[in-house]
Structures are given as structure tokens and as C-alpha cells.
XYZ file of C-alpha atoms in Angstrom:
248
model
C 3.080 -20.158 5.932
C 6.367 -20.637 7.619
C 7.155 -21.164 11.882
C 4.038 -19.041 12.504
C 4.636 -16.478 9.636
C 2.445 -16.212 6.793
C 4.214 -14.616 3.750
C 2.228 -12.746 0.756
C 4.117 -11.962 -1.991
C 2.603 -10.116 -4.511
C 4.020 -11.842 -7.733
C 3.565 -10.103 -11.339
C 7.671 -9.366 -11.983
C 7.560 -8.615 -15.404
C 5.060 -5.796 -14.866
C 6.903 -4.743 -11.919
C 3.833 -6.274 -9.502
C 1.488 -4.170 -10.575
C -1.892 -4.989 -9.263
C -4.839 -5.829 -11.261
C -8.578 -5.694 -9.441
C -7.631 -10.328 -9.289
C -4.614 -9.604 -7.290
C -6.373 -7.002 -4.888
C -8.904 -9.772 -4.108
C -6.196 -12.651 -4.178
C -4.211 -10.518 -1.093
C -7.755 -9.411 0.615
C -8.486 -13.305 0.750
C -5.199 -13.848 1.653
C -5.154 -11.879 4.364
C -8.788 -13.302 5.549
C -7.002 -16.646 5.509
C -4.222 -15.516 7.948
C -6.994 -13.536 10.177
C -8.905 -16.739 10.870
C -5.646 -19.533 10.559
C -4.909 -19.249 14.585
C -1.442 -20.768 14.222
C -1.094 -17.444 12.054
C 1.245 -14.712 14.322
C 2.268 -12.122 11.762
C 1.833 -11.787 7.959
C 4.483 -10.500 5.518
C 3.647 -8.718 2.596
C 6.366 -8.762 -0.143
C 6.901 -8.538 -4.215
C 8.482 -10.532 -6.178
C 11.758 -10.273 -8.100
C 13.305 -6.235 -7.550
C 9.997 -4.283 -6.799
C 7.828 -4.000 -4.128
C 4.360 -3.310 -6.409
C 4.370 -0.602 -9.170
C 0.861 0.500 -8.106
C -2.686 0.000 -9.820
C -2.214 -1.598 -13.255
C -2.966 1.379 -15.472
C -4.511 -0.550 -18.202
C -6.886 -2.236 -15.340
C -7.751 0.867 -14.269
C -10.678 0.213 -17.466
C -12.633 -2.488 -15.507
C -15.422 -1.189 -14.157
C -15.330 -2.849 -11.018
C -12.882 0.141 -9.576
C -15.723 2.670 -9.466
C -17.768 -0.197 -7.736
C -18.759 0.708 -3.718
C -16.939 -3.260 -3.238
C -14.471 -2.721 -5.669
C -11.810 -4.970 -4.392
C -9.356 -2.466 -4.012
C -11.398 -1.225 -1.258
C -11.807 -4.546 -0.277
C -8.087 -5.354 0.191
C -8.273 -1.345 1.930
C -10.695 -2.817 4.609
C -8.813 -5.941 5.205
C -5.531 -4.532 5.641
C -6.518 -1.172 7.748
C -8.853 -3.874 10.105
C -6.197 -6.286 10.442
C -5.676 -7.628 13.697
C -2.526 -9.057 13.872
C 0.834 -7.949 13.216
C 1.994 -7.115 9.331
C 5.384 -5.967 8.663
C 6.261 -4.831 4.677
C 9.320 -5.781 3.176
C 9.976 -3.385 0.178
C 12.085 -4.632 -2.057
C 12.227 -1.937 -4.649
C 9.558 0.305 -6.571
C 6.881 1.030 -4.698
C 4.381 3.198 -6.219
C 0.725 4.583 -5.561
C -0.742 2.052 -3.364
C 2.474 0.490 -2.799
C 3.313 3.153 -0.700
C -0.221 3.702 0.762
C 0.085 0.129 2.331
C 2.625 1.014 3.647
C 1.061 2.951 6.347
C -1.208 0.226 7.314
C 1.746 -1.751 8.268
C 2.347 -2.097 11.759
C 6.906 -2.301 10.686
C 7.579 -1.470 7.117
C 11.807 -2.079 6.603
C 12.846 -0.829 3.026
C 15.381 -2.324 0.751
C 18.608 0.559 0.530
C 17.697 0.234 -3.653
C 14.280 1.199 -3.284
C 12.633 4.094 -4.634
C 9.418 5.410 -4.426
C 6.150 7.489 -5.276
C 3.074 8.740 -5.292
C 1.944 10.612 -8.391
C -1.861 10.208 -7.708
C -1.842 14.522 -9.150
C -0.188 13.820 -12.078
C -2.732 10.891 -13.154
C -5.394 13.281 -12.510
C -6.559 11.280 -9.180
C -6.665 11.990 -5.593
C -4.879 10.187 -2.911
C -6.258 6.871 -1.478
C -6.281 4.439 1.332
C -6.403 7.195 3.901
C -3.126 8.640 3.154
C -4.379 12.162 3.180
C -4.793 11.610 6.688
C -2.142 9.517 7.651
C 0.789 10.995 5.430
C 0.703 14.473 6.868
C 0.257 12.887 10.496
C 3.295 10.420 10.020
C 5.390 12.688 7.915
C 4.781 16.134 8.336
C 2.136 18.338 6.255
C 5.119 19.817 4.006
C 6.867 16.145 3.115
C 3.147 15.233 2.662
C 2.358 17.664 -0.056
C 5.564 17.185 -1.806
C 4.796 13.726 -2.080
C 0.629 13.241 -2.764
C 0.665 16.720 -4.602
C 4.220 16.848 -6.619
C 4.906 13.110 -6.812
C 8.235 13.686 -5.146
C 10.052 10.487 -5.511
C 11.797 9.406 -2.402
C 14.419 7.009 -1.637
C 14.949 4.533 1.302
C 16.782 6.699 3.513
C 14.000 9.188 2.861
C 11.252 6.807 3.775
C 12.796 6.447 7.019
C 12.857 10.420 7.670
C 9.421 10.670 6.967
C 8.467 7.852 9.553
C 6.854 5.445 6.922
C 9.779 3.103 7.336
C 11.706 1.378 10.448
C 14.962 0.980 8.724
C 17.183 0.606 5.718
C 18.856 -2.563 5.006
C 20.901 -4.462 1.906
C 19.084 -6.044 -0.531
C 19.925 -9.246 0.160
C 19.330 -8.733 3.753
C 16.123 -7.602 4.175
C 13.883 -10.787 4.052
C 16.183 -12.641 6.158
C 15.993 -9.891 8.737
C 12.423 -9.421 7.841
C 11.573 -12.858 8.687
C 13.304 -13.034 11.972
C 11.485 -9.876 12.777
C 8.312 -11.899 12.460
C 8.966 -14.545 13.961
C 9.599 -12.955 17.130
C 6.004 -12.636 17.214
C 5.646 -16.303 17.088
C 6.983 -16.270 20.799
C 4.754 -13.820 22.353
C 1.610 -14.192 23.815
C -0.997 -13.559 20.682
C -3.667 -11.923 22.057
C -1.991 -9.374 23.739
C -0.087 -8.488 20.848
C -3.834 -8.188 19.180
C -5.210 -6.340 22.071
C -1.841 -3.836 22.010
C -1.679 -3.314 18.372
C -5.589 -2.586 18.381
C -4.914 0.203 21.463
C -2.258 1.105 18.732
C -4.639 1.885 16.193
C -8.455 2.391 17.864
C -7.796 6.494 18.634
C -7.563 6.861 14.719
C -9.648 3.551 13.689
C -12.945 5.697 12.760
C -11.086 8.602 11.030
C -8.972 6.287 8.919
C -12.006 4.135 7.866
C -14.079 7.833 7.044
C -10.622 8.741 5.246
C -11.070 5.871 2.930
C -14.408 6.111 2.272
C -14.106 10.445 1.580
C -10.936 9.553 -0.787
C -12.902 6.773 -2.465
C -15.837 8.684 -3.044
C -13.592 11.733 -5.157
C -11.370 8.703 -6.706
C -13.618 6.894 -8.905
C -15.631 10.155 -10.529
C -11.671 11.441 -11.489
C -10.968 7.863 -12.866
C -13.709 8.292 -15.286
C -12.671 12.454 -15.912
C -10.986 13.631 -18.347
C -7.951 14.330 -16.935
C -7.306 10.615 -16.066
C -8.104 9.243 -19.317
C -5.198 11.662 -20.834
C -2.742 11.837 -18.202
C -3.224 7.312 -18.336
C -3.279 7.584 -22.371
C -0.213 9.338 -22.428
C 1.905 7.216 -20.344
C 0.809 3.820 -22.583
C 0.900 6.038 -25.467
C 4.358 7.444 -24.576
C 3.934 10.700 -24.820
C 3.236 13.898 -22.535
C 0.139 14.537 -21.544
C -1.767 17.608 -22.854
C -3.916 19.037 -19.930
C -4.133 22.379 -21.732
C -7.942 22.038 -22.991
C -9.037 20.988 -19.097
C -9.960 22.944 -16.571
């Protein structure tokens, strides 16, 4: 916590951050921390070294508590979506799965100009999560949604911009310092009605988001535990292709 700004980085570089069911409940208390720490303005989510997050651990993707109704993926879902102050997203690389999915639960999301991401929830034999079948095709457009939670079209930072998921592009080395002047700016404005405004922001959709979550959770964890999960996850640690042939 820094002039008002509390900062979570999520910090696994040499697995590109990918997040294991700890780390989900490590940011979900983090962010229950910052909800309740007044002196608290804005949070900053952030990954360490060049990526943003990677997405779900594959090889976590095994503990049972993902098919769990408080799994702590949904957890961390239901503290970020009910946030009520501001979080801005800097994206410092690959972002993948979830680490794009967070993404539109971020109130500013600026985008390093070498970042690249994805969301190849299909080709892993799972649905989309976090409410981004809603959201997606609201924010970007039902066509650029398909391509994207449906094809796994990777897109780059320029893209991300297009598609309204980011505010702007910047330099690498630029974007937390710019970042963190963007949030402190909300250390100088009157905190509850930044609350109050950035709950008008989100109440219309508020119920339909939290339904989203729930409907896309309920389809995730039966395909987790399919067949066409456990080959499409087996292939990439086995690297190989996948055989789907056999499935229907």
C-alpha cells in the first residue's frame, strides 16, 4: 500500500503467473483487506516480471476444490465483480483465460504495447467464465466475442483497445508509472462518491453479471471433469495435439 494505492501483484514469473486455487484466495483476501482498510482509494492488480497471469494453472486444475460451490476461484469472482472501490489492471504481457476475464471487472484496464492475449476456454474443452459470456459480447461486439471465447483468437494491445476491454496502449516501461498516477488521482477525490458513482456504474448489470457467473460456473466444473478437458489439458503437458476424434 502506497499514497492511498494498494498494489496486488500476482507473482509466480517463472510459470508466467499462473494461478493456482492459493493464489485465487491470496488476491480474494487481498482484495477483502483493501475493501475494509479505509485509507484504501484504489487497488492495482498487476503480474510480475513480463506477463500479466497465464490463466488457471493447468496442472491445478486436478484439485478438487475447483468443482467446489466456494471454490476460490469463485471466491476471488465475487470479490472482484462486488468490489466497491476503484481497480484499474495494469497488463504487462500474457494474459490468458481469466487474465483476460478480470479484465472486465476492472473499472480502467491500460495494456502494455507487448502484450498479447487469449481466451481458449473451447479448445480446453471448457466454457467461458467470470461472466464474460455476458460481458464480452456487450463490451466488444457479439462477432469479436465469438472469435475470441469460441476460436481463441489471440489479440494484441491495440486490439484490446478496439474491443473496449482496454483504455489505452502504453510502453512497457511506462505503464506502471502512468498506472500509478492514474490511481492516485483517486486518492484526491472524495471516496464515497467515487463508491456511490462506480456502484451507479455497475448496479443496471449487477444481478445479471452475478447470475452470469453462477450459469458459467455451473457448465464449467462438469466439463473440467469431461473428457474432453482431460485430453485437450493432457496434451498440452504432454506436448502433443489433442485427439478429440473418439468424443462427441
Amino acid at each position: 500500500v502506497d499514497q492511498g494505492v494498494a498494489t496486488l501483484t500476482i507473482d509466480r514469473p517463472e510459470k508466467k503467473n499462473a494461478l493456482t486455487a492459493a493464489m485465487y484466495e491470496a488476491l480474494a483476501a487481498g482484495l477483502k483487506q483493501a475493501a475494509e482498510d479505509r485509507s484504501i482509494r484504489a487497488v492495482i492488480i498487476t503480474g510480475a516480471g513480463n506477463a500479466f497471469t497465464a490463466g488457471n494453472d493447468l496442472k491445478d486444475f486436478g484439485d478438487p476444490r475447483f468443482i467446489q460451490p466456494d471454490s476460490p476461484v469463485l471466491t476471488f469472482m465475487q470479490a472482484l465483480a462486488g468490489f466497491d472501490k476503484p481497480v484499474i489492471a495494469a497488463v504487462n504481457g500474457l494474459a490468458v483465460g481469466i487474465g483476460v476475464t478480470m479484465l472486465l471487472h476492472c473499472d480502467l484496464v491500460y495494456v502494455a504495447d507487448n502484450s498479447r492475449s487469449s481466451t481458449p476456454f473451447a479448445a480446453l474443452g471448457l466454457v467461458p467464465e467470470f461472466a464474460s459470456t455476458l460481458l464480452l459480447p456487450m463490451i466488444a461486439g457479439r462477432v469479436r466475442a465469438t472469435e475470441a471465447l469460441l476460436l481463441g483468437k489471440p489479440f494484441l494491445a491495440a486490439e484490446a483497445v478496439v474491443m473496449g476491454i482496454a483504455n489505452a496502449v502504453l510502453p512497457a516501461a511506462e505503464l506502471m508509472p502512468h498506472v500509478q498516477l492514474v490511481a492516485r488521482k483517486f486518492a484526491t477525490l472524495p471516496p464515497g462518491s467515487v463508491r456511490e458513482s462506480k456502484w451507479l456504474l455497475k448496479q443496471a448489470l449487477g444481478p445479471a453479471v452475478q447470475e452470469a457467473i453462477l450459469r458459467e460456473a455451473a457448465q464449467f466444473a462438469p466439463r473440467l471433469a469431461g473428457g474432453e478437458a482431460r485430453e485437450a489439458i493432457a496434451a498440452i503437458l504432454e506436448k502433443r495435439a489433442p485427439d478429440f476424434s473418439k468424443l462427441s
